[in-house]
Amino acid sequence: MATGFAASFWSSDYAGGLGVLFGKLQQGVQENQQIIAVARMRADAEEVYGNSLSAISPATDRVGGGFSRDEGASVRKAYEGVRTEMEAAASNHKKIASNIRELVVNPFGRWCEAHAARVQNSQDDLQSRIKIHDRQADAVRKFRSQYYNKCRLVEDLEEEDKLAFQDPQSEAAQSPKARVPTIKMTEPEDSDTDPIELGDETYQPEQVKKILTHMLESIKIGEAKVPILGTYLNCSNGADITDYIQKHMAATSVSYAERIGQDMVNHGFLRLVGNVGSTFANSSRMNYQWKTKAFELTGVPEKKQPLTRASTALSAMSNKSADSNFTVDTPVGAVQEYLQGWNPLNNQYPNETPSERLRREAREADERYKTSVNKLDSLRCNLEEAMVDHLKFMERCELDRLKAIKAVVLDFSGAISNVIPSLQSTVDKMMLFQETVQPLGDLRYMLENYRTGPFVPRVTTYENYYNSVDEQTFGVDLEARARSDKKRVPVLITTILTFLDNHYPDLEGDEARRGIWLVDVPLAQTHNLRATINTGKRFKDDVLEKYDVPIVASALKLYLLELPDSLVSSHVYEIIKTIYSTTATDASEETRVSVLQSTLGQLRLANIATLDAICTHFTRLIELTSADEAYVTALANALAPCVLRPKQDSSLSMNERYSYRLVRDLFAHKDAIFGELKRASTLTHSSSGAQRPRAISTDESNRRANMEERQRAIAAQRSPRDKSPGPGARSSGTHRRDRSQTRFPVNTASPTERRPTQRGSLEVPVTADSPDADETATTNGTVEPTPTPAPAPAPAPTTPAADHPAPSSTRVPFPRRQGGSGGGSLARGNRDSTGSLRGPANRDSMGSLRGEDGAAPRGVTLEDPPPAPRGVTLEDKPMDD
């Protein structure tokens, strides 16, 4: 399957693959310059040569006498002929130079400048998007670390609360020692031992002590006089503090230094004086007072205002406010002291306890982390969409460049051949060179030798601290998603497969039905649907109804690509590689299938169930649409990266075809592989779950046949001579639907509930009296036919293989069916018992089959049956493990 730029230059960090691609594209820009240089220098050389030839005749004329003295000598005529040819040659070479400049240098030079600008613009745009994505990824890591730290602090606090508050009825509370009164010193607050955040860094109390000590010793500290309010001691201006932070605390910018200063204000080391509020700014006019907490933590002596008066109410007020580090010179100081304790702007949560503060901070950190993950996911999707668009555009530009070079070589040779026929041999060689240029071959060579990896998106998921996956669906581990859905197969997969089964009949023809898996859906449309259903919750089919069927199929492939590990785990990739490397010649096909069974048996139950559901869907699609080998090959190539991927892409793994061969074997031997896996898994679960009560068996697949056999035996014993002929066995041409081998049904009904018979995808619904209505439901929702005689099938029209060409991967029509018309083997037409299309038949208003004359076909009554369910109903049982 041909690949392009959009599927070949991807890497885990996005920049690696793009670096290789744009390195080659810039090399192409340099190649263009070399071709222009060759053409320009050839034009200059031709012009110089023509000027040299033109200078020969004037040089000979300056010689006196000679041929100018002869009138009619034959030697003179020969001499003049040589001069004339030289002048003609000079004119021709000048014309060649002019043609090369007009046909090659000037137009190709302008085109090369535009091409170089296109390449550079694409490179700059993608690099800027990658930088934004990387910055957001760094922010996600930072917010995740903060969130986890807050959660750990909450857990520690909860453990301390459990140990601190004992039961009053416990022995320790009732012991005499516990009731002895003791005198204890006041314990320091826990906040003194908590780490402190300054800017983007977290410091321990010892580190904060060293920093504050050095700041108090290095920064200029003095007095700040404020009109009316008085004089404040131990003050420094904002400019000095900002300068110290930039020099000693690795602050790369003034804004970051102001952030650190603001954190110091919030932690109670500084406070703004002379202004309202608590904002820190890099200003020499804004003064900040070092609070008592900073001096107590560092041990540096604090300068305080000495007491001068011991009487009067005003001096007493001054004594009480001596620890406030300012002089009360007027009665307004009392107002300032009162306002100092009332500052609602400093604390938004005045009545908050330390435990409530920690829990609130944990919730806020969780919201910041979750918001940053969602923003990163949106940026990643936008980046991938832009990369796909730019890569497709660059592929067209590179192909145009190669075609332009091919045209330039042709124009270059034409500029010479049209003037000098004597240079025909040179022209022939140049034409040969022109014929050897193969743009598509060069493009394929570039893809095969320089591609860095297929499209496998790397999703950054929201990792909840308590391991909940209810916030998102895409990018979550498959087993975790299945456990959250309480299903063997994730609900997203079963919902999409059911939606597709129900909408296959709406498409016109088998080619359109097969083509939905190969059509090139724009990534932006797929991401739009992904954003709608990526909620971690169940969604209804009404959500999918708004999108075209190919977009829904593309969303399922994107879901499989975004899994953290491939559906068949990358841990068994080397085993799969060994199987196909050694069993190709040394063992038979049965041996290879057996080894594949044991290898796939190592997978988790959710992976096996999901793989079985997907393979069942595609094998049924291939069978019912009579897909040819070309389509099966294209489908396997498209699904190979969704099913099995190596743990790390390399230049060797990109050329390996083991994933494709595995998908082909899963299509060809699905029943054998999964039948053995389900039998082995049944034995394992029956032995491991021996202690659990077994559900009532509902396997009545042969109950009707056994009952009829028993009745025939009783009738034969009663009147052997009056024995009536019993129903014979079905003929070899009678269609018998195989019993489903899946062990992972999704059944919401009770284990003993009999389910009505359901038809397969797009088959003809049967009535209660039709031969196929005797089928009984099995445990997993499939049907088993009873040995009742079937009506003779009508001759099926044969369709040559040419009527089913392989669908194109770039153009697939998807018209919805209108009314009851429509073609293709998957339409709601008639099939005989072998599954082939029967002759034209009609349905009445209730869906029963009628012949062309309006009569019911043999074996089908005209009674109104209950309406058959549309499509295949995927059932799933709750997980029992």
GROMACS .gro file of C-alpha atoms in nm, residues 552-735:
model
  184
  552VAL     CA    1  -1.734   0.709   1.267
  553ALA     CA    2  -1.515   0.429   1.129
  554SER     CA    3  -1.214   0.661   1.133
  555ALA     CA    4  -1.286   0.746   1.499
  556LEU     CA    5  -1.267   0.375   1.588
  557LYS     CA    6  -0.930   0.343   1.413
  558LEU     CA    7  -0.807   0.657   1.592
  559TYR     CA    8  -0.920   0.510   1.927
  560LEU     CA    9  -0.715   0.195   1.863
  561LEU     CA   10  -0.413   0.402   1.754
  562GLU     CA   11  -0.429   0.620   2.068
  563LEU     CA   12  -0.426   0.322   2.307
  564PRO     CA   13  -0.113   0.324   2.528
  565ASP     CA   14  -0.034  -0.024   2.397
  566SER     CA   15  -0.158  -0.187   2.079
  567LEU     CA   16  -0.454  -0.427   2.086
  568VAL     CA   17  -0.213  -0.718   2.054
  569SER     CA   18   0.041  -0.606   2.310
  570SER     CA   19   0.380  -0.489   2.189
  571HIS     CA   20   0.533  -0.726   2.444
  572VAL     CA   21   0.455  -1.019   2.211
  573TYR     CA   22   0.574  -0.839   1.897
  574GLU     CA   23   0.905  -1.025   1.895
  575ILE     CA   24   0.719  -1.354   1.944
  576ILE     CA   25   0.491  -1.275   1.647
  577LYS     CA   26   0.801  -1.181   1.449
  578THR     CA   27   0.963  -1.514   1.534
  579ILE     CA   28   0.648  -1.704   1.438
  580TYR     CA   29   0.638  -1.559   1.088
  581SER     CA   30   1.016  -1.573   1.046
  582THR     CA   31   1.049  -1.942   1.133
  583THR     CA   32   0.714  -2.097   1.044
  584ALA     CA   33   0.717  -1.960   0.689
  585THR     CA   34   0.913  -2.258   0.560
  586ASP     CA   35   0.966  -2.490   0.856
  587ALA     CA   36   0.607  -2.560   0.964
  588SER     CA   37   0.259  -2.603   0.822
  589GLU     CA   38  -0.029  -2.361   0.845
  590GLU     CA   39  -0.191  -2.561   1.128
  591THR     CA   40   0.128  -2.530   1.332
  592ARG     CA   41   0.141  -2.154   1.278
  593VAL     CA   42  -0.223  -2.114   1.384
  594SER     CA   43  -0.158  -2.323   1.695
  595VAL     CA   44   0.142  -2.110   1.792
  596LEU     CA   45  -0.063  -1.793   1.733
  597GLN     CA   46  -0.333  -1.930   1.965
  598SER     CA   47  -0.088  -1.986   2.248
  599THR     CA   48   0.070  -1.644   2.190
  600LEU     CA   49  -0.260  -1.455   2.188
  601GLY     CA   50  -0.361  -1.649   2.498
  602GLN     CA   51  -0.104  -1.445   2.691
  603LEU     CA   52  -0.307  -1.127   2.635
  604ARG     CA   53  -0.547  -0.984   2.889
  605LEU     CA   54  -0.909  -1.089   2.869
  606ALA     CA   55  -1.026  -0.744   2.759
  607ASN     CA   56  -0.776  -0.743   2.470
  608ILE     CA   57  -0.885  -1.088   2.353
  609ALA     CA   58  -1.253  -0.996   2.373
  610THR     CA   59  -1.203  -0.670   2.184
  611LEU     CA   60  -0.989  -0.837   1.917
  612ASP     CA   61  -1.254  -1.106   1.871
  613ALA     CA   62  -1.535  -0.850   1.835
  614ILE     CA   63  -1.340  -0.649   1.576
  615CYS     CA   64  -1.234  -0.956   1.375
  616THR     CA   65  -1.593  -1.086   1.379
  617HIS     CA   66  -1.715  -0.755   1.237
  618PHE     CA   67  -1.460  -0.746   0.954
  619THR     CA   68  -1.484  -1.112   0.857
  620ARG     CA   69  -1.862  -1.074   0.830
  621LEU     CA   70  -1.817  -0.759   0.618
  622ILE     CA   71  -1.570  -0.937   0.388
  623GLU     CA   72  -1.800  -1.237   0.351
  624LEU     CA   73  -2.129  -1.054   0.296
  625THR     CA   74  -1.984  -0.803   0.047
  626SER     CA   75  -1.789  -1.071  -0.146
  627ALA     CA   76  -1.469  -0.870  -0.109
  628ASP     CA   77  -1.186  -0.965  -0.342
  629GLU     CA   78  -0.821  -1.021  -0.255
  630ALA     CA   79  -0.721  -0.665  -0.338
  631TYR     CA   80  -0.967  -0.524  -0.084
  632VAL     CA   81  -0.869  -0.770   0.189
  633THR     CA   82  -0.505  -0.673   0.135
  634ALA     CA   83  -0.583  -0.301   0.155
  635LEU     CA   84  -0.802  -0.351   0.464
  636ALA     CA   85  -0.533  -0.554   0.641
  637ASN     CA   86  -0.274  -0.285   0.566
  638ALA     CA   87  -0.505  -0.018   0.708
  639LEU     CA   88  -0.579  -0.215   1.027
  640ALA     CA   89  -0.228  -0.352   1.088
  641PRO     CA   90  -0.101  -0.054   1.297
  642CYS     CA   91  -0.430  -0.057   1.493
  643VAL     CA   92  -0.386  -0.424   1.592
  644LEU     CA   93  -0.011  -0.470   1.652
  645ARG     CA   94   0.268  -0.214   1.687
  646PRO     CA   95   0.628  -0.258   1.803
  647LYS     CA   96   0.725  -0.108   2.135
  648GLN     CA   97   0.961   0.135   1.960
  649ASP     CA   98   0.956   0.222   1.589
  650SER     CA   99   1.285   0.186   1.407
  651SER     CA  100   1.410   0.178   1.051
  652LEU     CA  101   1.381  -0.202   1.058
  653SER     CA  102   1.031  -0.224   1.207
  654MET     CA  103   0.889   0.021   0.952
  655ASN     CA  104   0.972  -0.223   0.672
  656GLU     CA  105   0.843  -0.531   0.856
  657ARG     CA  106   0.511  -0.686   0.754
  658TYR     CA  107   0.440  -0.901   1.058
  659SER     CA  108   0.142  -0.693   1.173
  660TYR     CA  109  -0.014  -0.723   0.827
  661ARG     CA  110   0.041  -1.101   0.821
  662LEU     CA  111  -0.113  -1.134   1.166
  663VAL     CA  112  -0.427  -0.948   1.055
  664ARG     CA  113  -0.454  -1.171   0.746
  665ASP     CA  114  -0.429  -1.482   0.965
  666LEU     CA  115  -0.692  -1.342   1.204
  667PHE     CA  116  -0.925  -1.290   0.907
  668ALA     CA  117  -0.856  -1.632   0.755
  669HIS     CA  118  -0.852  -1.841   1.076
  670LYS     CA  119  -1.073  -1.641   1.312
  671ASP     CA  120  -1.292  -1.933   1.418
  672ALA     CA  121  -0.998  -2.166   1.477
  673ILE     CA  122  -0.791  -1.913   1.671
  674PHE     CA  123  -1.060  -1.762   1.890
  675GLY     CA  124  -1.248  -2.091   1.933
  676GLU     CA  125  -0.944  -2.248   2.097
  677LEU     CA  126  -0.879  -1.930   2.300
  678LYS     CA  127  -1.234  -1.931   2.433
  679ARG     CA  128  -1.228  -2.299   2.521
  680ALA     CA  129  -0.901  -2.255   2.709
  681SER     CA  130  -1.028  -1.941   2.879
  682THR     CA  131  -1.353  -2.120   2.975
  683LEU     CA  132  -1.158  -2.399   3.143
  684THR     CA  133  -0.938  -2.147   3.322
  685HIS     CA  134  -1.232  -1.945   3.450
  686SER     CA  135  -1.431  -2.252   3.549
  687SER     CA  136  -1.140  -2.379   3.758
  688SER     CA  137  -1.053  -2.040   3.907
  689GLY     CA  138  -1.416  -1.958   3.985
  690ALA     CA  139  -1.504  -2.289   4.152
  691GLN     CA  140  -1.602  -2.114   4.474
  692ARG     CA  141  -1.858  -1.893   4.301
  693PRO     CA  142  -2.215  -2.016   4.230
  694ARG     CA  143  -2.263  -2.110   3.867
  695ALA     CA  144  -2.534  -1.946   3.666
  696ILE     CA  145  -2.811  -2.155   3.520
  697SER     CA  146  -2.710  -2.288   3.179
  698THR     CA  147  -2.900  -2.139   2.890
  699ASP     CA  148  -2.735  -2.342   2.612
  700GLU     CA  149  -3.037  -2.492   2.436
  701SER     CA  150  -2.885  -2.500   2.089
  702ASN     CA  151  -2.981  -2.868   2.037
  703ARG     CA  152  -3.284  -2.880   2.261
  704ARG     CA  153  -3.541  -2.871   1.980
  705ALA     CA  154  -3.362  -3.128   1.770
  706ASN     CA  155  -3.325  -3.363   2.070
  707MET     CA  156  -3.690  -3.318   2.161
  708GLU     CA  157  -3.807  -3.400   1.809
  709GLU     CA  158  -3.578  -3.702   1.798
  710ARG     CA  159  -3.725  -3.822   2.127
  711GLN     CA  160  -4.082  -3.776   1.998
  712ARG     CA  161  -4.002  -3.970   1.682
  713ALA     CA  162  -3.856  -4.254   1.889
  714ILE     CA  163  -4.171  -4.268   2.107
  715ALA     CA  164  -4.397  -4.265   1.801
  716ALA     CA  165  -4.193  -4.546   1.642
  717GLN     CA  166  -4.236  -4.763   1.952
  718ARG     CA  167  -4.614  -4.706   1.965
  719SER     CA  168  -4.705  -4.776   1.596
  720PRO     CA  169  -4.407  -4.879   1.393
  721ARG     CA  170  -4.620  -4.949   1.082
  722ASP     CA  171  -4.786  -4.606   1.087
  723LYS     CA  172  -4.460  -4.418   1.102
  724SER     CA  173  -4.482  -4.099   0.901
  725PRO     CA  174  -4.178  -3.969   0.716
  726GLY     CA  175  -3.994  -3.721   0.936
  727PRO     CA  176  -3.827  -3.413   0.813
  728GLY     CA  177  -3.509  -3.489   0.631
  729ALA     CA  178  -3.174  -3.328   0.681
  730ARG     CA  179  -3.094  -3.009   0.510
  731SER     CA  180  -2.937  -3.034   0.171
  732SER     CA  181  -2.574  -2.951   0.120
  733GLY     CA  182  -2.670  -2.629  -0.043
  734THR     CA  183  -2.877  -2.509   0.255
  735HIS     CA  184  -2.725  -2.215   0.431
   0.00000   0.00000   0.00000
